[in-house]
N, CA, C and O atoms as a CHARMM CRD file, in Angstrom:
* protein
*
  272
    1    1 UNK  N    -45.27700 -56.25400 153.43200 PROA 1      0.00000
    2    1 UNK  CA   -44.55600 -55.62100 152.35400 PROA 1      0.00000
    3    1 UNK  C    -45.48400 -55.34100 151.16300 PROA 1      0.00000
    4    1 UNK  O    -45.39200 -54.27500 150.55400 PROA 1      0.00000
    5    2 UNK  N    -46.23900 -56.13700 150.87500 PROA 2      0.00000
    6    2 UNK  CA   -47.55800 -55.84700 150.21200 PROA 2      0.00000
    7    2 UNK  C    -48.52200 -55.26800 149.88600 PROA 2      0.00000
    8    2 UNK  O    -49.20900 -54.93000 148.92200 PROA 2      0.00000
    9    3 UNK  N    -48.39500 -55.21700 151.19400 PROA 3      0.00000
   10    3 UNK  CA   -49.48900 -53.95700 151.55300 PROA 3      0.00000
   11    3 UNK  C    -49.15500 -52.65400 151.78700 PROA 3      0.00000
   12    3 UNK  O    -49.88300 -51.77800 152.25400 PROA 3      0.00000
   13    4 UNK  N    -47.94400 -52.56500 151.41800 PROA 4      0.00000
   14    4 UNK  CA   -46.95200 -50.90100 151.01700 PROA 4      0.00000
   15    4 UNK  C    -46.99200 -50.92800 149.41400 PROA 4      0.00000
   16    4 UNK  O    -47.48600 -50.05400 148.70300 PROA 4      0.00000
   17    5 UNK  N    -46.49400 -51.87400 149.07500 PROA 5      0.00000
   18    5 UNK  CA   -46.19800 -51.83500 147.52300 PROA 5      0.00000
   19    5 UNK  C    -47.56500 -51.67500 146.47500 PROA 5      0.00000
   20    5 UNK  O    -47.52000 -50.96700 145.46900 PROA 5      0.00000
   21    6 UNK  N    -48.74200 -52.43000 146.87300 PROA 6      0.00000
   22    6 UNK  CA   -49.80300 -51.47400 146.21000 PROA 6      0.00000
   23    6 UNK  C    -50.17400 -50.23300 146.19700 PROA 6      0.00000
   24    6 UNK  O    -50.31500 -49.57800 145.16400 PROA 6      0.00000
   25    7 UNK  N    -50.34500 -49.84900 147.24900 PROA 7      0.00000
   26    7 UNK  CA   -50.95800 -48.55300 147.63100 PROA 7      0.00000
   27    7 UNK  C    -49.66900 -47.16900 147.03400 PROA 7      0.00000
   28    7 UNK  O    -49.83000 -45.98200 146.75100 PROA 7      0.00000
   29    8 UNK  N    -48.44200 -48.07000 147.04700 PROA 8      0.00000
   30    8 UNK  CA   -47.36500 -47.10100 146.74300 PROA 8      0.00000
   31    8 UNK  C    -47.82600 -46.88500 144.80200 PROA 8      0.00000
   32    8 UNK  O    -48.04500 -45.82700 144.21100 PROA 8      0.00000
   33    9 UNK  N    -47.84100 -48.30300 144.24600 PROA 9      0.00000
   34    9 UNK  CA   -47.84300 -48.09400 142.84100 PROA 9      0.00000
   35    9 UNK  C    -49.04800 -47.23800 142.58900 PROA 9      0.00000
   36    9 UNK  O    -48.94100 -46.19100 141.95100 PROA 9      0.00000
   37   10 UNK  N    -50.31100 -47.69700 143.12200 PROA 10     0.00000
   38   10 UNK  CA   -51.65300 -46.66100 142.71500 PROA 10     0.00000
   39   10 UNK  C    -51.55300 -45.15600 143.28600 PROA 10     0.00000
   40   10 UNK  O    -52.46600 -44.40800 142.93700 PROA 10     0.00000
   41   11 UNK  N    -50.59400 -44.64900 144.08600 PROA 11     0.00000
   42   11 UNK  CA   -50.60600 -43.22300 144.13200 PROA 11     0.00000
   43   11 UNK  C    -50.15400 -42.58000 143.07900 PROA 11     0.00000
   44   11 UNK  O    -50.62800 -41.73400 142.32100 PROA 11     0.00000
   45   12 UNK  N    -48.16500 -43.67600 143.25500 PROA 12     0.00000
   46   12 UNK  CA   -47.99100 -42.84000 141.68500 PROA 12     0.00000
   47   12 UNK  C    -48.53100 -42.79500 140.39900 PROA 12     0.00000
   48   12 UNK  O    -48.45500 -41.78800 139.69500 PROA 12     0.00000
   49   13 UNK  N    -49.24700 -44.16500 139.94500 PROA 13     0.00000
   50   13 UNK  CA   -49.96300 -44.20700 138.67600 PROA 13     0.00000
   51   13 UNK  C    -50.74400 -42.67100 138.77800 PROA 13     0.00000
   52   13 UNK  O    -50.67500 -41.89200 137.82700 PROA 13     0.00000
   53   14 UNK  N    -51.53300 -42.30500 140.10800 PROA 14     0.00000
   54   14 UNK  CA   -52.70000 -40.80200 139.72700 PROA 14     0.00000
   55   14 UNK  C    -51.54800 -40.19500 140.08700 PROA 14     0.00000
   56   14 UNK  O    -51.21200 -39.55900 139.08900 PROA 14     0.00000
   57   15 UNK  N    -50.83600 -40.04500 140.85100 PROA 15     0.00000
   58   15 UNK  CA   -49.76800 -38.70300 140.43700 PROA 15     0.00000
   59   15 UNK  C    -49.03100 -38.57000 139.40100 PROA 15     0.00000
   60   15 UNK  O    -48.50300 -37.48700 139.15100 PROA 15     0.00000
   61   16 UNK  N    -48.84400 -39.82600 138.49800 PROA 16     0.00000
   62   16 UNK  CA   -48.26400 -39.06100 137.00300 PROA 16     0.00000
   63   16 UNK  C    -49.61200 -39.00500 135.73200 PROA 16     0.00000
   64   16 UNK  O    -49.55200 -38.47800 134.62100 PROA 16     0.00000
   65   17 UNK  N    -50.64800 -39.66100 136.29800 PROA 17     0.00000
   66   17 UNK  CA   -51.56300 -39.09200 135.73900 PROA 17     0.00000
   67   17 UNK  C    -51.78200 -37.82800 135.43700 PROA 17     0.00000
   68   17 UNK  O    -51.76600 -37.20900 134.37300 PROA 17     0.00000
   69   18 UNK  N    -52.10400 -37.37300 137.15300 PROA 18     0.00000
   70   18 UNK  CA   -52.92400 -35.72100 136.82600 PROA 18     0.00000
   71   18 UNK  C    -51.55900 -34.72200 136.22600 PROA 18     0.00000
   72   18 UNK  O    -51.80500 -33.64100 135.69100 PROA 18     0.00000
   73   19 UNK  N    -50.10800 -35.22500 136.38700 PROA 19     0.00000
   74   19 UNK  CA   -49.51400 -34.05800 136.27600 PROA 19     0.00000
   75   19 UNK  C    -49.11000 -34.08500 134.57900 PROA 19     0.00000
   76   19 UNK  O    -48.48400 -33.14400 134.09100 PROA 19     0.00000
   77   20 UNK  N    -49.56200 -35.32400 133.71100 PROA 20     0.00000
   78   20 UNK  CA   -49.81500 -35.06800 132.44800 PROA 20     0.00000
   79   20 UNK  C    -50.67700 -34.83900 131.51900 PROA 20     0.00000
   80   20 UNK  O    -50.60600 -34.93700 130.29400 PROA 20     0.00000
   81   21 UNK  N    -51.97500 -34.34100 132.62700 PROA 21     0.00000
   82   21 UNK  CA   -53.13400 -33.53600 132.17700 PROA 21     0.00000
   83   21 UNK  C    -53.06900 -32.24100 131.30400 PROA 21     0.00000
   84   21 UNK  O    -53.50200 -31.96500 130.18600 PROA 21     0.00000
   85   22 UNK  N    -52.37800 -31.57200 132.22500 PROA 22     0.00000
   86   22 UNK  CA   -51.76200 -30.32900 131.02600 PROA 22     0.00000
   87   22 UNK  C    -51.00400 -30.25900 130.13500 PROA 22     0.00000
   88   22 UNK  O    -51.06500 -29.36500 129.29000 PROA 22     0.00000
   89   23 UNK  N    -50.21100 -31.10500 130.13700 PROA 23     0.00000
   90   23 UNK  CA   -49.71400 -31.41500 128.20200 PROA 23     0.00000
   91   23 UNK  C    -50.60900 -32.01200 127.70900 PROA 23     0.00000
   92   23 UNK  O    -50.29700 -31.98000 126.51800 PROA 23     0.00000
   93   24 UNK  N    -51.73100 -32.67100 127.79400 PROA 24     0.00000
   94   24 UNK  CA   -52.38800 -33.25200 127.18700 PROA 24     0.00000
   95   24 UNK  C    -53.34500 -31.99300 126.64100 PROA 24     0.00000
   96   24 UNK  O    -53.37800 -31.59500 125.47700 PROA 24     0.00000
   97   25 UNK  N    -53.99800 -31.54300 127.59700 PROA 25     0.00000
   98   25 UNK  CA   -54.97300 -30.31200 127.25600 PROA 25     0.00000
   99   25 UNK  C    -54.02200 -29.23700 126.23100 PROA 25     0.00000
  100   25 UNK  O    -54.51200 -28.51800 125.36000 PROA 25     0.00000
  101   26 UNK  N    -52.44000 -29.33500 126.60100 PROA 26     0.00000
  102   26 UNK  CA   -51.92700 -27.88600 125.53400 PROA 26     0.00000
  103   26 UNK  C    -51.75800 -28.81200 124.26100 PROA 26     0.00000
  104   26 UNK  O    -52.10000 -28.22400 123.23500 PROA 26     0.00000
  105   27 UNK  N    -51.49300 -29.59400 124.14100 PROA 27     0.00000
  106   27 UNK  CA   -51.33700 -30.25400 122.62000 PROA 27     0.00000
  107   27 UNK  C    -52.33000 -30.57400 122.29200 PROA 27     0.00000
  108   27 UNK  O    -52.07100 -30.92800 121.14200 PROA 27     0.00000
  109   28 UNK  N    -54.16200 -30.86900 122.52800 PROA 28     0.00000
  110   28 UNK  CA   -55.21800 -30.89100 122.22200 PROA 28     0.00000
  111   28 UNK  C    -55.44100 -29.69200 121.62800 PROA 28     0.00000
  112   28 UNK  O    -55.91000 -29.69500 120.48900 PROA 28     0.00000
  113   29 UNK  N    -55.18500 -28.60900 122.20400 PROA 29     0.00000
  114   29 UNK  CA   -55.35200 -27.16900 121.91700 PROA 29     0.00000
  115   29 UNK  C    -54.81200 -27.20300 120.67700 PROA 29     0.00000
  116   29 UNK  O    -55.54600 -27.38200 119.70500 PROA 29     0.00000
  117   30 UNK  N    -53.52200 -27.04500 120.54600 PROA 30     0.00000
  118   30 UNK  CA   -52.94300 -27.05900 119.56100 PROA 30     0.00000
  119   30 UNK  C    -53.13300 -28.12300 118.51000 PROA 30     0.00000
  120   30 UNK  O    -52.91500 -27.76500 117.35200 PROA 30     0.00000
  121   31 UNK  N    -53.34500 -28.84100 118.62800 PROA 31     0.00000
  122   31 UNK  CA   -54.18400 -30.01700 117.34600 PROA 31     0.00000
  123   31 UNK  C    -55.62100 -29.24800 117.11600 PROA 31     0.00000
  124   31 UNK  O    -56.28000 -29.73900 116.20000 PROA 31     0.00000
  125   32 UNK  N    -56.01600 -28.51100 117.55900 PROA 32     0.00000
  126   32 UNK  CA   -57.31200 -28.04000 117.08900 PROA 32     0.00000
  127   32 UNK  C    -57.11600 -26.61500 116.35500 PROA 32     0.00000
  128   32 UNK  O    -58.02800 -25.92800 115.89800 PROA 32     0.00000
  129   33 UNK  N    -55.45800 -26.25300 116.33300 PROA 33     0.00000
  130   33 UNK  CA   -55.39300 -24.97600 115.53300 PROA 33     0.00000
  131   33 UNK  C    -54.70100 -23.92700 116.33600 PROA 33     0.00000
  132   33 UNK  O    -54.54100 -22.86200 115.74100 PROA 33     0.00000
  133   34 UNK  N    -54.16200 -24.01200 117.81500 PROA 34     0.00000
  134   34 UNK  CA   -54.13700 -22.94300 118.48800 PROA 34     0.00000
  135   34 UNK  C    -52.99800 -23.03600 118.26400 PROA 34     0.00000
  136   34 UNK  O    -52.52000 -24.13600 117.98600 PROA 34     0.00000
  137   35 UNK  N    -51.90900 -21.42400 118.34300 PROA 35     0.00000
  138   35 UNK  CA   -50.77900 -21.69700 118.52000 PROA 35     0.00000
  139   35 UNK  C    -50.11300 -22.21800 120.23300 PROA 35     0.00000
  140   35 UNK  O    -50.83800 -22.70600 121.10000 PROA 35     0.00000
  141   36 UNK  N    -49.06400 -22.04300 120.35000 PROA 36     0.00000
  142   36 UNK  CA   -48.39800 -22.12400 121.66300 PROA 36     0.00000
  143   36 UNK  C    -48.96400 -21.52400 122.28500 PROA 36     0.00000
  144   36 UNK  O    -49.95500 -22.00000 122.83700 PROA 36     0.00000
  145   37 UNK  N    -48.55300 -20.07700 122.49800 PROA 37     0.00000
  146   37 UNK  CA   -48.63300 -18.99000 123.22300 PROA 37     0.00000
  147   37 UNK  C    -50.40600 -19.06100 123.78900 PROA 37     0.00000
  148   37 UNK  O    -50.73700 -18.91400 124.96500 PROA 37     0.00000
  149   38 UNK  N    -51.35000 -19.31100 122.65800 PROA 38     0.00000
  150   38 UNK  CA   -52.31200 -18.85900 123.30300 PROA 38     0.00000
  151   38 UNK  C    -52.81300 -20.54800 124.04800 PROA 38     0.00000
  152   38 UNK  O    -52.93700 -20.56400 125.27300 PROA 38     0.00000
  153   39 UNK  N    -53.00000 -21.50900 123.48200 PROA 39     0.00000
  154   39 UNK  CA   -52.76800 -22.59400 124.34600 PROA 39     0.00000
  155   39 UNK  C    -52.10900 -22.79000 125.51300 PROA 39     0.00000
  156   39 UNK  O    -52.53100 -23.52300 126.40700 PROA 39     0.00000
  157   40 UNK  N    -50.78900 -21.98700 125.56900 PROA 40     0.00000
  158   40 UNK  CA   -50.55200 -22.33400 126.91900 PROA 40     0.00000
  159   40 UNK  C    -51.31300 -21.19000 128.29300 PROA 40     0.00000
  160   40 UNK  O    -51.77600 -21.49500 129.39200 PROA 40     0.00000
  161   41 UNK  N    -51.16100 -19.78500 127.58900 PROA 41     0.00000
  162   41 UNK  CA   -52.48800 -19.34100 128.20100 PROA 41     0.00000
  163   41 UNK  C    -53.61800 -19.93400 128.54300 PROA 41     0.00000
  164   41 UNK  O    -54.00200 -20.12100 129.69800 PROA 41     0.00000
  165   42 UNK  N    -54.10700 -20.20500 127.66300 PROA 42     0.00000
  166   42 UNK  CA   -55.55800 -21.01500 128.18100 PROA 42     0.00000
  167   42 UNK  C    -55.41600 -22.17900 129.07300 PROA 42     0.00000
  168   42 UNK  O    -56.48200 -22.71900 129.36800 PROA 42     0.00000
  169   43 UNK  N    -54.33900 -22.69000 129.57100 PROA 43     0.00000
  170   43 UNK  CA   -54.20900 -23.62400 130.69000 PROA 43     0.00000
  171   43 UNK  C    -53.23900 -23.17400 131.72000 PROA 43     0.00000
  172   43 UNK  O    -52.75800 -23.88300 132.60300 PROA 43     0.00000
  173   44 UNK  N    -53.01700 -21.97600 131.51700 PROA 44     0.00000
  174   44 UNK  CA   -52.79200 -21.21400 132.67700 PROA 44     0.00000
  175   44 UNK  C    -54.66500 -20.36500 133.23700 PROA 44     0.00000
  176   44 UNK  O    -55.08600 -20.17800 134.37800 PROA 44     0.00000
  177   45 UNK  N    -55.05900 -20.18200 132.45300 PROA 45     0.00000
  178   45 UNK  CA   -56.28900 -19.44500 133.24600 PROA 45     0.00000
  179   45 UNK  C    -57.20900 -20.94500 133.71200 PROA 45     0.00000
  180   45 UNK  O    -58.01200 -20.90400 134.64300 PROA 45     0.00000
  181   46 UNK  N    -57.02600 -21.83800 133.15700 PROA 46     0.00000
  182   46 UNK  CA   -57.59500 -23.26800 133.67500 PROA 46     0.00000
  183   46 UNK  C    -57.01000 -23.96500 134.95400 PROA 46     0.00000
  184   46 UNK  O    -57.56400 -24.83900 135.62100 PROA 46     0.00000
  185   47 UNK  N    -55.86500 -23.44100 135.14500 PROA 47     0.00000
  186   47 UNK  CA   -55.17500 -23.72200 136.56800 PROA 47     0.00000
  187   47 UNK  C    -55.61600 -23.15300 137.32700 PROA 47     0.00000
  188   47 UNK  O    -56.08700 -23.73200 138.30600 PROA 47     0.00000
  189   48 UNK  N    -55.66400 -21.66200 137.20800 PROA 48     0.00000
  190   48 UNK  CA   -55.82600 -20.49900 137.74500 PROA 48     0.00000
  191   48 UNK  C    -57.60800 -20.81400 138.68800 PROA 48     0.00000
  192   48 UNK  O    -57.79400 -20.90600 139.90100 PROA 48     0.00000
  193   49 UNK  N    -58.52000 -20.89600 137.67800 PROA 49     0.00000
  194   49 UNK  CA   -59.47100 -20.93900 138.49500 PROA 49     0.00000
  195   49 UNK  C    -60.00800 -21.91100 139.03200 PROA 49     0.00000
  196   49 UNK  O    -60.00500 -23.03200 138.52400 PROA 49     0.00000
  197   50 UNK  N    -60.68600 -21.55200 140.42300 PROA 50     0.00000
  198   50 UNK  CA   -60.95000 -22.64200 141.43600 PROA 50     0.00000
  199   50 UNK  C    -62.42100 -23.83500 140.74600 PROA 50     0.00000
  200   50 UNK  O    -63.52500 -23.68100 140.22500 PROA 50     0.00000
  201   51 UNK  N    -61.74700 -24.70500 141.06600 PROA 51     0.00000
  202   51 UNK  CA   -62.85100 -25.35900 140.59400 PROA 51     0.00000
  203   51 UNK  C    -64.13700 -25.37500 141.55500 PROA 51     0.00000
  204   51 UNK  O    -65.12700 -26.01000 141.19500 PROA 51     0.00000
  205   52 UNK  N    -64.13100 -24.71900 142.70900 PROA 52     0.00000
  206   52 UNK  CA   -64.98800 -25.22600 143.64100 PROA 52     0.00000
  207   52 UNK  C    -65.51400 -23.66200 144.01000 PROA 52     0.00000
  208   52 UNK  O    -64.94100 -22.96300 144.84600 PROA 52     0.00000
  209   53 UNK  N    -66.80300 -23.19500 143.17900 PROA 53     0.00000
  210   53 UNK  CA   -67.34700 -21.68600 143.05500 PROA 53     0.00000
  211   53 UNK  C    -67.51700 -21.61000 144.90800 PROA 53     0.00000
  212   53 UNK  O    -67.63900 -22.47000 145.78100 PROA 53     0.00000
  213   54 UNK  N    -67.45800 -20.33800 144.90500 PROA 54     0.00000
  214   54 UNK  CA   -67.70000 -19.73100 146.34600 PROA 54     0.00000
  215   54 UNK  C    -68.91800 -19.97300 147.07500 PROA 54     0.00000
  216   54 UNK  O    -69.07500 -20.47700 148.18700 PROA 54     0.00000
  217   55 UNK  N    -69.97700 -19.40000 146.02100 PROA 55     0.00000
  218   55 UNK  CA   -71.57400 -19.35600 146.84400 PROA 55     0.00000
  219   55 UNK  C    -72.47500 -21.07500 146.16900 PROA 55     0.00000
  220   55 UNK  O    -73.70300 -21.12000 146.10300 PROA 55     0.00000
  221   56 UNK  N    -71.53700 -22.36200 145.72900 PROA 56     0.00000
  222   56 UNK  CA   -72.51700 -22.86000 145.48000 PROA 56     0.00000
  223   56 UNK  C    -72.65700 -23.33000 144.17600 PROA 56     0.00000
  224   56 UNK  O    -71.88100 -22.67700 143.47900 PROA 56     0.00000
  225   57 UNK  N    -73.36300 -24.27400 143.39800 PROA 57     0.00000
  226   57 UNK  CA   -74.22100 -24.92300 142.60700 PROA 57     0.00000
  227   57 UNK  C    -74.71800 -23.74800 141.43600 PROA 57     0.00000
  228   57 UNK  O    -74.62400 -24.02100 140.23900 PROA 57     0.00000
  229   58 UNK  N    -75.06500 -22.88600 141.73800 PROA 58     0.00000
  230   58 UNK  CA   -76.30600 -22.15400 141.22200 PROA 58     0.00000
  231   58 UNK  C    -74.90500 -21.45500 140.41900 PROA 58     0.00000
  232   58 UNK  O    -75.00200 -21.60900 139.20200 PROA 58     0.00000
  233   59 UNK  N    -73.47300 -20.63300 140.89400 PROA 59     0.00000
  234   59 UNK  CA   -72.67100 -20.17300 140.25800 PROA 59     0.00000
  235   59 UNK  C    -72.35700 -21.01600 139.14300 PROA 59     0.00000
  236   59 UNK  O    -72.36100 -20.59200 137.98700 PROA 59     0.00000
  237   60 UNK  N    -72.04900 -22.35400 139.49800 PROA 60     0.00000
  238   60 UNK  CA   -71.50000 -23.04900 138.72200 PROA 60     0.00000
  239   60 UNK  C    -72.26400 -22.98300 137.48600 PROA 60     0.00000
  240   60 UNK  O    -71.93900 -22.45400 136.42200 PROA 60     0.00000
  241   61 UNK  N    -73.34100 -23.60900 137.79700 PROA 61     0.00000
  242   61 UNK  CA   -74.37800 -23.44200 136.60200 PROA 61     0.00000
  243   61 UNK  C    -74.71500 -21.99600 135.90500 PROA 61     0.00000
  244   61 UNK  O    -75.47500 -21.99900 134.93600 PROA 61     0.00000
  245   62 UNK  N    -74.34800 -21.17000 136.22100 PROA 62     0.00000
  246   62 UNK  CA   -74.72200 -19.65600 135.31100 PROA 62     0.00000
  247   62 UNK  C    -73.03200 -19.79500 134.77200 PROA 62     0.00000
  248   62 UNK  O    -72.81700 -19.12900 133.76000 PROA 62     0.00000
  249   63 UNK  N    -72.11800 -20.38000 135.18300 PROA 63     0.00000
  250   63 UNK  CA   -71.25700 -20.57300 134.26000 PROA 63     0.00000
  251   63 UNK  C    -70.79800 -20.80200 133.16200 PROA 63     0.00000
  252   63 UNK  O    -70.05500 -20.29300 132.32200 PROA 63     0.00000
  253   64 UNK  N    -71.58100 -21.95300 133.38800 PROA 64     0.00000
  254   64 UNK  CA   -71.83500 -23.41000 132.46000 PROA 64     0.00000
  255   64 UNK  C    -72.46000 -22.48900 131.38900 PROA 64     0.00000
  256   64 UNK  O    -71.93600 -22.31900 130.28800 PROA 64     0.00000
  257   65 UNK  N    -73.77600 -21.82200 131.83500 PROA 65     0.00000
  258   65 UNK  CA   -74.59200 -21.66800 130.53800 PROA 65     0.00000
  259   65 UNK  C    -74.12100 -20.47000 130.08300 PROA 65     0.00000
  260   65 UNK  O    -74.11900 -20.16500 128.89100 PROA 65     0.00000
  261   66 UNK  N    -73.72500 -19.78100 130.95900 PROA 66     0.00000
  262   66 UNK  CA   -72.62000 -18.50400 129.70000 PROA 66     0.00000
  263   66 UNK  C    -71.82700 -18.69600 128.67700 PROA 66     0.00000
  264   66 UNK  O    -71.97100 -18.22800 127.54700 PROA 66     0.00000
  265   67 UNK  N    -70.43500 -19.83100 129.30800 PROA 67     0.00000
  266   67 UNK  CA   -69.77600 -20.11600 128.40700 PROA 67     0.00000
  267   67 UNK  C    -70.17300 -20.79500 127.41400 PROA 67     0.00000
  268   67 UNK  O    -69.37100 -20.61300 126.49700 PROA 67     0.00000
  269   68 UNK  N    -71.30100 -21.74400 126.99600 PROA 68     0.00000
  270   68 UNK  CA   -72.09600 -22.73500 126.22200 PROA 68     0.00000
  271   68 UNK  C    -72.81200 -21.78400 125.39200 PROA 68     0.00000
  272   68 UNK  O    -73.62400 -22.18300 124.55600 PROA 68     0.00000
């Protein structure tokens, strides 16, 4: 029975984790000045793209240094 009941509590602890990632990121936004509208945009295009680039390492990094 034990050995259900851990493994049960540590899934849900990261499943209500990650799924209060994005209120966290839109009210960060918005503590830094943004309104709604465009905060919640900006974690819609943060959903939106894949975290895992197509060709590789090398994309990621010309990313990185564009947006920076």
């Amino acid at each position: 029975m034990i050995k259900l009941i851990i493994p049960s509590v540590i899934v849900v602890a990261f499943l209500l984790a990650c799924a209060n990632g994005p209120a966290k990121r839109i009210a960060a936004c918005e503590h830094q000045g943004g309104s709604n509208g465009i905060c919640t945009a900006h974690e819609w295009n943060f959903a939106m793209e894949s975290p895992f680039p197509e060709s590789g390492l090398s994309t990621l990094a010309q990313r990185v240094t564009l947006s920076h």
